[in-house]
Tab-separated table of C-alpha atoms and ligand atoms in Angstrom:
chain	number	residue	atom	x	y	z
A	1195	UNK	CA	-13.681	39.317	-4.179
A	1196	UNK	CA	-13.093	35.860	-5.214
A	1197	UNK	CA	-15.188	35.018	-2.047
A	1198	UNK	CA	-17.926	37.149	-2.096
A	1199	UNK	CA	-20.918	35.740	-0.466
A	1200	UNK	CA	-23.562	38.103	-1.731
A	1201	UNK	CA	-25.827	36.336	-3.638
A	1202	UNK	CA	-25.297	36.693	-7.676
A	1203	UNK	CA	-21.476	35.374	-6.936
A	1204	UNK	CA	-23.112	32.637	-5.212
A	1205	UNK	CA	-25.653	31.990	-7.952
A	1206	UNK	CA	-22.228	31.928	-10.363
A	1207	UNK	CA	-20.648	29.208	-8.075
A	1208	UNK	CA	-23.635	27.068	-8.460
A	1209	UNK	CA	-23.996	27.253	-11.852
A	1210	UNK	CA	-20.004	26.556	-12.246
A	1211	UNK	CA	-19.262	23.215	-9.887
A	1212	UNK	CA	-15.681	22.304	-9.787
A	1213	UNK	CA	-16.455	19.085	-11.291
A	1214	UNK	CA	-16.743	20.863	-14.885
A	1215	UNK	CA	-13.593	19.962	-17.009
A	1216	UNK	CA	-10.642	22.255	-17.167
A	1217	UNK	CA	-11.638	23.794	-20.723
A	1218	UNK	CA	-15.224	24.468	-19.607
A	1219	UNK	CA	-13.461	26.443	-16.500
A	1220	UNK	CA	-11.179	28.210	-18.765
A	1221	UNK	CA	-13.892	29.475	-20.720
A	1222	UNK	CA	-16.255	30.091	-17.697
A	1223	UNK	CA	-14.978	30.121	-14.108
A	1224	UNK	CA	-15.580	33.432	-12.378
A	1225	UNK	CA	-17.653	34.672	-14.988
A	1226	UNK	CA	-21.245	35.382	-15.414
A	1227	UNK	CA	-23.778	37.555	-17.672
A	1228	UNK	CA	-23.802	41.272	-16.179
A	1229	UNK	CA	-26.944	41.245	-13.867
A	1230	UNK	CA	-27.762	44.601	-14.930
A	1231	UNK	CA	-26.856	44.703	-18.627
A	1232	UNK	CA	-27.021	41.164	-19.854
A	1233	UNK	CA	-23.752	41.601	-21.261
A	1234	UNK	CA	-22.327	38.334	-21.911
A	1235	UNK	CA	-18.276	38.893	-21.969
A	1236	UNK	CA	-16.800	40.385	-18.719
A	1237	UNK	CA	-17.136	43.939	-18.954
A	1238	UNK	CA	-14.043	45.940	-18.330
A	1239	UNK	CA	-14.766	47.800	-14.959
A	1240	UNK	CA	-12.807	50.832	-16.115
A	1241	UNK	CA	-13.648	52.712	-12.608
A	1242	UNK	CA	-11.376	53.687	-9.685
A	1243	UNK	CA	-13.965	53.417	-6.990
A	1244	UNK	CA	-17.376	52.474	-5.887
A	1245	UNK	CA	-20.579	54.268	-4.600
A	1246	UNK	CA	-21.293	52.802	-0.651
A	1247	UNK	CA	-24.789	51.827	0.465
A	1248	UNK	CA	-24.447	53.990	3.090
A	1249	UNK	CA	-22.074	54.745	5.984
A	1250	UNK	CA	-22.658	51.667	7.857
A	1251	UNK	CA	-22.052	49.607	4.483
A	1252	UNK	CA	-18.546	51.670	4.120
A	1253	UNK	CA	-17.635	51.056	7.692
A	1254	UNK	CA	-18.273	47.479	7.138
A	1255	UNK	CA	-16.343	47.394	4.001
A	1256	UNK	CA	-13.171	49.109	5.567
A	1257	UNK	CA	-13.085	46.517	8.300
A	1258	UNK	CA	-13.227	43.625	5.778
A	1259	UNK	CA	-16.382	42.628	7.371
A	1260	UNK	CA	-17.987	42.650	4.307
A	1261	UNK	CA	-16.984	41.714	0.582
A	1262	UNK	CA	-17.512	44.358	-1.903
A	1263	UNK	CA	-15.767	46.739	-3.539
A	1264	UNK	CA	-14.439	50.329	-2.399
A	1265	UNK	CA	-11.418	51.118	-4.720
A	1266	UNK	CA	-9.667	49.361	-7.439
A	1267	UNK	CA	-6.403	49.290	-5.861
A	1268	UNK	CA	-7.645	46.510	-3.703
A	1269	UNK	CA	-10.440	44.624	-5.678
A	1270	UNK	CA	-12.120	45.438	-9.093
A	1271	UNK	CA	-14.828	43.301	-10.714
A	1272	UNK	CA	-12.978	42.670	-13.919
A	1273	UNK	CA	-9.611	41.575	-11.825
A	1274	UNK	CA	-12.005	39.555	-9.686
A	1275	UNK	CA	-13.425	37.517	-12.486
A	1276	UNK	CA	-9.887	36.819	-13.581
A	1277	UNK	CA	-8.450	35.958	-10.019
A	1278	UNK	CA	-11.907	33.008	-9.561
A	1279	UNK	CA	-10.696	31.887	-12.951
A	1280	UNK	CA	-7.080	31.163	-12.155
A	1281	UNK	CA	-7.704	29.874	-8.964
A	1282	UNK	CA	-9.887	27.350	-10.331
A	1283	UNK	CA	-7.474	26.591	-13.214
A	1284	UNK	CA	-4.906	25.804	-10.357
A	1285	UNK	CA	-7.337	23.815	-8.305
A	1286	UNK	CA	-6.582	26.694	-5.596
A	1287	UNK	CA	-9.002	28.284	-3.074
A	1288	UNK	CA	-8.371	32.042	-3.797
A	1289	UNK	CA	-5.932	34.149	-5.798
A	1290	UNK	CA	-4.957	37.766	-5.856
A	1291	UNK	CA	-3.841	39.626	-9.153
A	1292	UNK	CA	-0.902	41.879	-9.476
A	1293	UNK	CA	0.404	44.458	-12.153
A	1294	UNK	CA	3.264	41.843	-13.208
A	1295	UNK	CA	4.600	38.446	-11.963
A	1296	UNK	CA	7.297	40.245	-10.544
A	1297	UNK	CA	4.805	42.189	-8.172
A	1298	UNK	CA	2.866	38.899	-7.462
A	1299	UNK	CA	6.147	37.271	-6.123
A	1300	UNK	CA	6.778	40.420	-3.607
A	1301	UNK	CA	3.083	40.041	-2.537
A	1302	UNK	CA	3.571	36.781	-1.852
A	1303	UNK	CA	7.458	37.416	0.028
A	1304	UNK	CA	6.083	40.363	1.878
A	1305	UNK	CA	2.917	38.371	3.102
A	1306	UNK	CA	5.002	35.622	4.396
A	1307	UNK	CA	8.423	37.360	5.427
A	1308	UNK	CA	9.426	39.812	8.297
A	1309	UNK	CA	13.025	41.294	8.382
A	1310	UNK	CA	15.735	38.902	8.899
A	1311	UNK	CA	13.662	35.988	7.503
A	1312	UNK	CA	15.181	33.657	4.735
A	1313	UNK	CA	13.671	31.657	1.992
A	1314	UNK	CA	15.306	28.681	-0.412
A	1315	UNK	CA	15.228	29.207	-4.060
A	1316	UNK	CA	16.263	27.312	-7.272
A	1317	UNK	CA	18.654	28.679	-8.753
A	1318	UNK	CA	17.228	27.716	-12.457
A	1319	UNK	CA	14.523	30.769	-12.227
A	1320	UNK	CA	14.041	33.521	-14.482
A	1321	UNK	CA	16.585	35.800	-14.437
A	1322	UNK	CA	14.636	38.721	-13.201
A	1323	UNK	CA	13.518	36.513	-10.164
A	1324	UNK	CA	17.095	35.843	-9.615
A	1325	UNK	CA	18.157	39.796	-9.014
A	1326	UNK	CA	14.430	40.363	-7.687
A	1327	UNK	CA	15.326	37.632	-4.700
A	1328	UNK	CA	19.133	38.144	-4.877
A	1329	UNK	CA	19.859	41.809	-4.796
A	1330	UNK	CA	16.347	43.547	-4.094
A	1331	UNK	CA	14.552	41.532	-1.468
A	1332	UNK	CA	18.009	41.798	0.321
A	1333	UNK	CA	17.496	45.930	0.970
A	1334	UNK	CA	14.165	44.430	2.619
A	1335	UNK	CA	16.062	42.536	4.939
A	1336	UNK	CA	14.864	39.058	3.307
A	1337	UNK	CA	17.548	36.484	2.573
A	1338	UNK	CA	17.218	34.107	-0.550
A	1339	UNK	CA	20.055	30.914	-0.460
A	1340	UNK	CA	20.106	29.419	-4.212
A	1341	UNK	CA	20.458	26.036	-4.484
A	1342	UNK	CA	20.489	23.440	-7.357
A	1343	UNK	CA	17.359	22.024	-7.834
A	1344	UNK	CA	18.555	18.902	-9.514
A	1345	UNK	CA	18.970	17.210	-6.266
A	1346	UNK	CA	15.704	17.704	-4.049
A	1347	UNK	CA	17.918	16.912	-1.029
A	1348	UNK	CA	19.970	20.471	-1.873
A	1349	UNK	CA	16.985	22.164	-0.576
A	1350	UNK	CA	16.769	20.273	2.866
A	1351	UNK	CA	20.408	21.144	3.370
A	1352	UNK	CA	19.860	24.634	2.810
A	1353	UNK	CA	17.080	24.608	5.480
A	1354	UNK	CA	17.900	26.941	8.582
A	1355	UNK	CA	15.893	28.205	11.721
A	1356	UNK	CA	14.963	31.220	10.065
A	1357	UNK	CA	13.904	29.469	6.381
A	1358	UNK	CA	10.188	30.288	5.752
A	1359	UNK	CA	9.298	29.096	2.480
A	1360	UNK	CA	11.262	26.807	-0.808
A	1361	UNK	CA	10.528	28.487	-3.846
A	1362	UNK	CA	10.680	27.165	-7.472
A	1363	UNK	CA	9.878	26.677	-11.210
A	1364	UNK	CA	8.608	23.391	-12.064
A	1365	UNK	CA	9.779	24.003	-15.691
A	1366	UNK	CA	12.545	26.393	-15.478
A	1367	UNK	CA	12.854	29.387	-18.033
A	1368	UNK	CA	14.748	29.066	-19.872
A	1369	UNK	CA	16.834	25.712	-19.960
A	1370	UNK	CA	14.549	22.602	-20.261
A	1371	UNK	CA	15.067	21.663	-16.807
A	1372	UNK	CA	12.127	19.781	-14.958
A	1373	UNK	CA	12.248	19.780	-11.105
A	1374	UNK	CA	11.332	17.090	-9.098
A	1375	UNK	CA	8.337	18.457	-7.096
A	1376	UNK	CA	7.030	15.784	-5.384
A	1377	UNK	CA	10.223	15.452	-3.531
A	1378	UNK	CA	10.500	19.156	-2.672
A	1379	UNK	CA	7.095	19.683	-1.417
A	1380	UNK	CA	7.843	16.649	0.979
A	1381	UNK	CA	10.897	18.674	2.020
A	1382	UNK	CA	8.888	21.790	2.432
A	1383	UNK	CA	5.958	20.120	4.212
A	1384	UNK	CA	8.585	18.144	6.875
A	1385	UNK	CA	9.738	21.508	7.574
A	1386	UNK	CA	6.654	23.183	8.229
A	1387	UNK	CA	7.133	25.770	5.853
A	1388	UNK	CA	5.048	26.280	2.230
A	1389	UNK	CA	6.474	25.371	-1.173
A	1390	UNK	CA	5.798	28.184	-3.715
A	1391	UNK	CA	5.754	26.909	-7.192
A	1392	UNK	CA	5.962	29.665	-10.220
A	1393	UNK	CA	4.045	28.194	-13.165
A	1394	UNK	CA	4.506	30.967	-15.520
A	1395	UNK	CA	5.867	28.167	-17.940
A	1396	UNK	CA	3.889	25.088	-17.427
A	1397	UNK	CA	0.560	27.100	-17.060
A	1398	UNK	CA	-2.247	24.781	-15.244
A	1399	UNK	CA	-2.924	23.097	-18.792
A	1400	UNK	CA	0.373	21.299	-18.135
A	1401	UNK	CA	1.082	21.001	-14.602
A	1402	UNK	CA	-0.977	21.782	-11.428
A	1403	UNK	CA	1.288	22.087	-8.465
A	1404	UNK	CA	-1.288	22.173	-5.689
A	1405	UNK	CA	-1.802	18.607	-6.930
A	1406	UNK	CA	1.760	17.366	-6.107
A	1407	UNK	CA	1.848	19.162	-2.759
A	1408	UNK	CA	2.500	22.951	-3.729
A	1409	UNK	CA	1.091	25.661	-1.413
A	1410	UNK	CA	1.232	28.935	-3.277
A	1411	UNK	CA	1.908	29.273	-6.954
A	1412	UNK	CA	2.758	32.629	-8.639
A	1413	UNK	CA	2.334	33.304	-11.948
A	1414	UNK	CA	3.773	36.317	-14.688
A	1415	UNK	CA	0.302	36.187	-16.802
A	1416	UNK	CA	2.024	38.064	-19.038
A	1417	UNK	CA	3.289	34.865	-20.767
A	1418	UNK	CA	1.239	32.120	-21.817
A	1419	UNK	CA	-2.277	32.727	-19.704
A	1420	UNK	CA	-2.947	36.204	-21.661
A	1421	UNK	CA	-0.932	34.746	-24.570
A	1422	UNK	CA	-0.966	37.182	-26.915
A	1423	UNK	CA	1.727	39.547	-26.026
A	1424	UNK	CA	-0.424	41.962	-25.171
A	1425	UNK	CA	-0.563	42.657	-20.948
A	1426	UNK	CA	2.113	42.359	-18.265
A	1427	UNK	CA	0.007	40.868	-14.941
A	1428	UNK	CA	0.701	38.772	-12.485
A	1429	UNK	CA	-1.321	36.599	-9.803
A	1430	UNK	CA	-0.896	34.680	-6.652
A	1431	UNK	CA	-2.603	31.658	-5.799
A	1432	UNK	CA	-3.046	29.543	-2.238
A	1433	UNK	CA	-4.102	26.141	-2.296
A	1434	UNK	CA	-5.819	26.831	1.083
A	1435	UNK	CA	-4.642	23.517	2.874
A	1436	UNK	CA	-1.196	25.150	4.404
A	1437	UNK	CA	-1.967	25.498	8.631
A	1438	UNK	CA	-0.073	28.913	9.082
A	1439	UNK	CA	-0.670	28.496	12.818
A	1440	UNK	CA	0.982	25.125	13.713
A	1441	UNK	CA	4.632	25.807	14.167
A	1442	UNK	CA	4.623	29.996	15.032
A	1443	UNK	CA	6.629	30.394	12.264
A	1444	UNK	CA	4.476	32.485	10.524
A	1445	UNK	CA	3.222	35.656	12.982
A	1446	UNK	CA	1.962	37.939	9.624
A	1447	UNK	CA	-0.777	35.384	9.198
A	1448	UNK	CA	-1.525	34.841	13.156
A	1449	UNK	CA	-0.703	37.629	14.853
A	1450	UNK	CA	-3.429	40.552	15.052
A	1451	UNK	CA	-2.743	43.420	12.440
A	1452	UNK	CA	-2.385	46.897	13.892
A	1453	UNK	CA	-3.446	47.938	10.415
A	1454	UNK	CA	-6.649	46.690	10.813
A	1455	UNK	CA	-8.063	47.375	14.306
A	1456	UNK	CA	-6.118	43.981	15.448
A	1457	UNK	CA	-7.657	41.503	13.219
A	1458	UNK	CA	-5.871	38.330	12.724
A	1459	UNK	CA	-6.005	37.258	8.926
A	1460	UNK	CA	-5.664	33.360	9.682
A	1461	UNK	CA	-8.464	33.197	11.990
A	1462	UNK	CA	-10.742	35.550	10.567
A	1463	UNK	CA	-10.098	34.215	7.042
A	1464	UNK	CA	-8.901	30.754	7.172
A	1465	UNK	CA	-8.412	28.557	4.102
A	1466	UNK	CA	-8.220	31.965	2.006
A	1467	UNK	CA	-6.551	34.316	4.807
A	1468	UNK	CA	-2.801	34.498	2.606
A	1469	UNK	CA	-4.522	36.100	-0.196
A	1470	UNK	CA	-6.787	38.344	1.730
A	1471	UNK	CA	-3.319	39.196	3.701
A	1472	UNK	CA	-1.435	39.850	-0.086
A	1473	UNK	CA	-4.434	42.116	-0.892
A	1474	UNK	CA	-5.828	43.698	2.284
A	1475	UNK	CA	-2.362	44.829	3.385
A	1476	UNK	CA	0.069	44.137	0.039
A	1477	UNK	CA	-1.685	45.724	-2.545
A	1478	UNK	CA	-3.579	48.042	-0.303
A	1479	UNK	CA	-0.091	49.669	1.160
A	1480	UNK	CA	2.523	48.884	-1.868
A	1481	UNK	CA	-0.260	49.342	-4.929
A	1482	UNK	CA	0.782	46.906	-7.354
A	1483	UNK	CA	-2.760	46.658	-8.882
A	1484	UNK	CA	-3.325	45.149	-12.288
A	1485	UNK	CA	-5.245	47.365	-14.890
A	1486	UNK	CA	-8.969	45.957	-15.586
A	1487	UNK	CA	-7.984	46.434	-18.943
A	1488	UNK	CA	-5.135	43.902	-18.696
A	1489	UNK	CA	-7.377	41.952	-16.679
A	1490	UNK	CA	-9.751	41.493	-19.840
A	1491	UNK	CA	-7.482	40.699	-22.172
A	1492	UNK	CA	-5.915	38.070	-19.904
A	1493	UNK	CA	-9.447	36.783	-19.565
A	1494	UNK	CA	-9.508	36.575	-22.931
A	1495	UNK	CA	-6.725	35.024	-23.409
A	1496	UNK	CA	-7.074	32.040	-21.074
A	1497	UNK	CA	-10.307	31.022	-22.645
A	1498	UNK	CA	-8.168	29.446	-25.561
A	1499	UNK	CA	-5.195	28.289	-22.975
A	1500	UNK	CA	-6.280	24.645	-23.462
A	1501	UNK	CA	-6.087	25.236	-27.201
A	1502	UNK	CA	-3.198	27.619	-27.360
A	1503	UNK	CA	-0.911	25.236	-25.392
A	1504	UNK	CA	-1.668	21.818	-27.140
A	1505	UNK	CA	-0.356	23.425	-30.277
A	1506	UNK	CA	2.844	25.182	-28.533
A	1507	UNK	CA	3.811	22.208	-27.178
A	1508	UNK	CA	3.279	19.919	-30.521
A	1509	UNK	CA	5.067	22.790	-32.467
A	1510	UNK	CA	8.152	22.608	-29.816
A	1511	UNK	CA	8.202	19.304	-30.178
A	1512	UNK	CA	8.428	19.219	-33.764
A	1513	UNK	CA	11.233	22.334	-33.980
A	1514	UNK	CA	12.771	20.186	-30.959
A	1515	UNK	CA	13.362	17.149	-32.986
A	1516	UNK	CA	14.344	18.964	-36.021
A	1517	UNK	CA	16.674	21.056	-34.560
A	1518	UNK	CA	18.429	18.015	-32.458
A	1519	UNK	CA	19.454	16.558	-36.285
A	1520	UNK	CA	20.525	19.605	-37.697
A	1521	UNK	CA	23.818	19.723	-38.417
A	1522	UNK	CA	24.514	23.409	-37.297
A	1523	UNK	CA	23.331	22.931	-33.673
A	1524	UNK	CA	25.384	21.243	-31.095
A	1525	UNK	CA	22.778	20.201	-28.864
A	1526	UNK	CA	18.921	20.579	-27.486
A	1527	UNK	CA	17.517	21.107	-24.097
A	1528	UNK	CA	14.031	20.491	-23.930
A	1529	UNK	CA	12.544	17.724	-21.689
A	1530	UNK	CA	10.263	16.708	-24.396
A	1531	UNK	CA	12.978	14.973	-26.213
A	1532	UNK	CA	14.013	11.261	-25.090
A	1533	UNK	CA	17.813	12.737	-25.310
A	1534	UNK	CA	16.783	15.120	-22.192
A	1535	UNK	CA	17.979	13.862	-18.841
A	1536	UNK	CA	14.293	15.478	-17.692
A	1537	UNK	CA	12.326	13.032	-19.615
A	1538	UNK	CA	11.283	10.977	-16.712
A	1539	UNK	CA	10.152	13.835	-14.689
A	1540	UNK	CA	8.418	15.977	-17.518
A	1541	UNK	CA	6.384	12.617	-18.361
A	1542	UNK	CA	5.552	12.416	-14.475
A	1543	UNK	CA	4.769	16.417	-13.919
A	1544	UNK	CA	3.997	17.435	-17.364
A	1545	UNK	CA	2.483	14.582	-19.064
A	1546	UNK	CA	0.453	16.906	-21.603
A	1547	UNK	CA	3.942	18.589	-22.851
A	1548	UNK	CA	7.055	19.771	-21.794
A	1549	UNK	CA	6.101	23.375	-22.756
A	1550	UNK	CA	7.386	25.392	-25.263
A	1551	UNK	CA	10.216	27.499	-24.575
A	1552	UNK	CA	13.543	25.287	-24.815
A	1553	UNK	CA	17.507	26.251	-25.456
A	1554	UNK	CA	19.487	25.297	-28.125
A	1555	UNK	CA	23.678	25.171	-28.466
A	1556	UNK	CA	25.090	26.561	-31.834
A	1557	UNK	CA	28.167	24.724	-33.239
A	1558	UNK	CA	29.129	28.334	-34.572
A	1559	UNK	CA	29.183	30.172	-30.811
A	1560	UNK	CA	28.673	33.674	-30.211
A	1561	UNK	CA	28.944	34.745	-33.704
A	1562	UNK	CA	26.470	32.203	-35.156
A	1563	UNK	CA	24.164	32.997	-32.345
A	1564	UNK	CA	24.143	36.662	-33.916
A	1565	UNK	CA	23.869	35.956	-37.112
A	1566	UNK	CA	21.059	33.657	-36.662
A	1567	UNK	CA	18.762	35.901	-34.860
A	1568	UNK	CA	19.657	38.912	-37.457
A	1569	UNK	CA	18.374	36.266	-40.072
A	1570	UNK	CA	15.110	35.115	-38.778
A	1571	UNK	CA	11.942	36.361	-40.602
A	1572	UNK	CA	8.990	34.366	-38.858
A	1573	UNK	CA	10.618	34.702	-35.550
A	1574	UNK	CA	10.764	37.493	-33.480
A	1575	UNK	CA	13.843	39.087	-32.129
A	1576	UNK	CA	12.862	39.721	-28.569
A	1577	UNK	CA	13.159	39.449	-24.666
A	1578	UNK	CA	9.529	37.536	-24.100
A	1579	UNK	CA	7.886	34.107	-24.148
A	1580	UNK	CA	4.536	32.779	-24.516
A	1581	UNK	CA	3.250	34.623	-27.058
A	1582	UNK	CA	1.082	33.147	-30.246
A	1583	UNK	CA	4.190	34.259	-32.303
A	1584	UNK	CA	7.445	32.212	-32.007
A	1585	UNK	CA	10.024	34.339	-30.413
A	1586	UNK	CA	13.972	34.015	-30.212
A	1587	UNK	CA	16.537	35.425	-27.823
A	1588	UNK	CA	20.757	35.329	-27.825
A	1589	UNK	CA	20.732	35.786	-24.166
A	1590	UNK	CA	25.049	36.535	-24.160
A	1591	UNK	CA	24.370	39.230	-26.913
A	1592	UNK	CA	21.103	40.859	-24.846
A	1593	UNK	CA	19.735	39.941	-21.817
A	1594	UNK	CA	22.901	38.307	-20.249
A	1595	UNK	CA	25.485	40.568	-22.220
A	1596	UNK	CA	26.750	42.092	-18.773
A	1597	UNK	CA	27.914	39.000	-17.133
A	1598	UNK	CA	31.249	37.585	-17.747
A	1599	UNK	CA	31.368	34.578	-19.811
A	1600	UNK	CA	31.686	32.339	-17.125
A	1601	UNK	CA	28.721	33.584	-15.204
A	1602	UNK	CA	26.725	33.720	-18.873
A	1603	UNK	CA	27.471	29.869	-18.966
A	1604	UNK	CA	26.677	29.156	-15.195
A	1605	UNK	CA	23.588	30.874	-15.831
A	1606	UNK	CA	22.849	28.626	-18.864
A	1607	UNK	CA	23.080	31.640	-21.256
A	1608	UNK	CA	26.451	30.752	-22.899
A	1609	UNK	CA	27.883	32.086	-25.927
A	1610	UNK	CA	26.382	29.574	-27.966
A	1611	UNK	CA	22.989	29.342	-26.612
A	1612	UNK	CA	19.868	30.381	-28.220
A	1613	UNK	CA	16.130	30.450	-26.452
A	1614	UNK	CA	13.113	29.867	-28.584
A	1615	UNK	CA	9.883	30.250	-27.288
A	1616	UNK	CA	7.872	28.357	-30.062
A	1617	UNK	CA	4.538	29.673	-31.420
A	1618	UNK	CA	1.231	28.467	-32.654
A	1619	UNK	CA	2.001	28.959	-36.246
A	1620	UNK	CA	2.370	26.154	-38.830
A	1621	UNK	CA	5.176	24.185	-38.198
A	1622	UNK	CA	6.604	23.662	-41.153
A	1623	UNK	CA	7.160	27.586	-41.671
A	1624	UNK	CA	8.938	27.832	-38.596
A	1625	UNK	CA	11.205	24.904	-39.469
A	1626	UNK	CA	11.639	26.777	-43.212
A	1627	UNK	CA	12.559	29.853	-41.222
A	1628	UNK	CA	14.861	28.600	-38.781
A	1629	UNK	CA	16.520	26.531	-41.411
A	1630	UNK	CA	17.627	29.341	-43.586
A	1631	UNK	CA	18.666	31.493	-41.011
A	1632	UNK	CA	20.828	28.591	-39.788
A	1633	UNK	CA	22.315	28.307	-43.241
A	1634	UNK	CA	23.250	31.961	-43.046
A	1635	UNK	CA	24.580	31.652	-39.681
A	1636	UNK	CA	26.683	28.736	-40.634
A	1637	UNK	CA	28.751	31.345	-42.928
A	1638	UNK	CA	29.247	33.883	-40.043
B	2572	LIG	C1	8.327	36.840	-17.023
B	2572	LIG	C2	8.481	36.153	-15.997
B	2572	LIG	C3	8.503	36.390	-14.586
B	2572	LIG	C4	8.219	37.995	-14.601
B	2572	LIG	O1	7.110	38.465	-15.078
B	2572	LIG	P1	6.391	39.457	-15.346
B	2572	LIG	O2	5.010	39.580	-15.441
B	2572	LIG	O3	7.415	40.150	-16.355
B	2572	LIG	O4	7.012	40.922	-14.181
B	2572	LIG	C5	8.427	35.280	-13.306
B	2572	LIG	N1	9.080	34.391	-13.781
B	2572	LIG	C6	9.198	33.620	-15.165
B	2572	LIG	C7	8.978	32.441	-14.927
B	2572	LIG	C8	8.772	34.398	-16.028
B	2572	LIG	O5	9.041	33.955	-17.060
């Protein structure tokens, strides 16, 4: 577990003070040479279960009276290294990993909400989150109210007595929108509810939401953290600063848990009680555990996060500037451009760059979009982001084709819209590829 009080783990923490720089923590946090074999890299603990020392040890583990490993649905040593590393990079107290970004979101809300509860979410989210929150969560008795995040006051206006959280993406997928994180955090704080930030697109290298007042962070580690398009995964991180007991709104945290002999998670585990409950109840009873091999790929990916993100944002900036001047392109929505209405917010929250996912509009509309994605050579036409490779998608003919034209436009996926996730290749090669494909699209 992240907070294992046993000796080796403590020694590891002592050797890795949080004062180390981001890059050092990306390479080292949570890991240490294997105490038995000396293996320097984190092994893949490809095991389902762990031997108990004796019956008393087993009882203590099951009662959460000691930290250790029982069964890999709940904890696994490889996954634990990843949890500690992500918590460290975000400046959080603790993290719990899950099988996917969506599973991490489920764990966050399952730990927070009871049937009948509500939360408010930005309407500018990853499309899958809109479906998860708006349709599937409804069947669990959880209501999500979507608001336009451009005016932070919209979140305040949507608050009600049953509102238990606010959820945003600072850098929103896909449209190049930046939300005023500090302002939304202040509204959540006044309402006595946590602000949850999906930090997938920015990664902790570009933005650290806890520094602006967020309380919980979720990640799809599938994207930039694993970074190479190899592994689906997710994480939930807690800042450790939210007071779950102050207003009686969070009985899941403050009332005795019948599944653990009446243990109260906030009282017992304090500043890491939320991720403890997400693990000990959410992972245990619903089972979306991250596979140790996927944790290993993600740990390996994170070791170069800072290097990759630097090149991702540099390439994105070059391509956005090239496309903005291109005669076939009507508009480019990238918060790194001076023309972006979100430029000032991006400077504040994303000083190292506005990410590498953005959209553009083609003058040739739907037909040009189809022709463009069919004409690229180096860009891959697929529905993912955050790969080392450059990726391209025409939402209106793929992910958003079931929607009416009006719904497509409202979702920022109109017939003319193309989404790019800019990789870390040679920028001139990417420009050449888009240029030749745009020339073919112009004839469509
Ligand atoms: C991909 C993505 C998700 C969902 O993550 P999965 O790992 O695919 O479940 C959530 N939020 C954002 C911003 C994403 O890009």
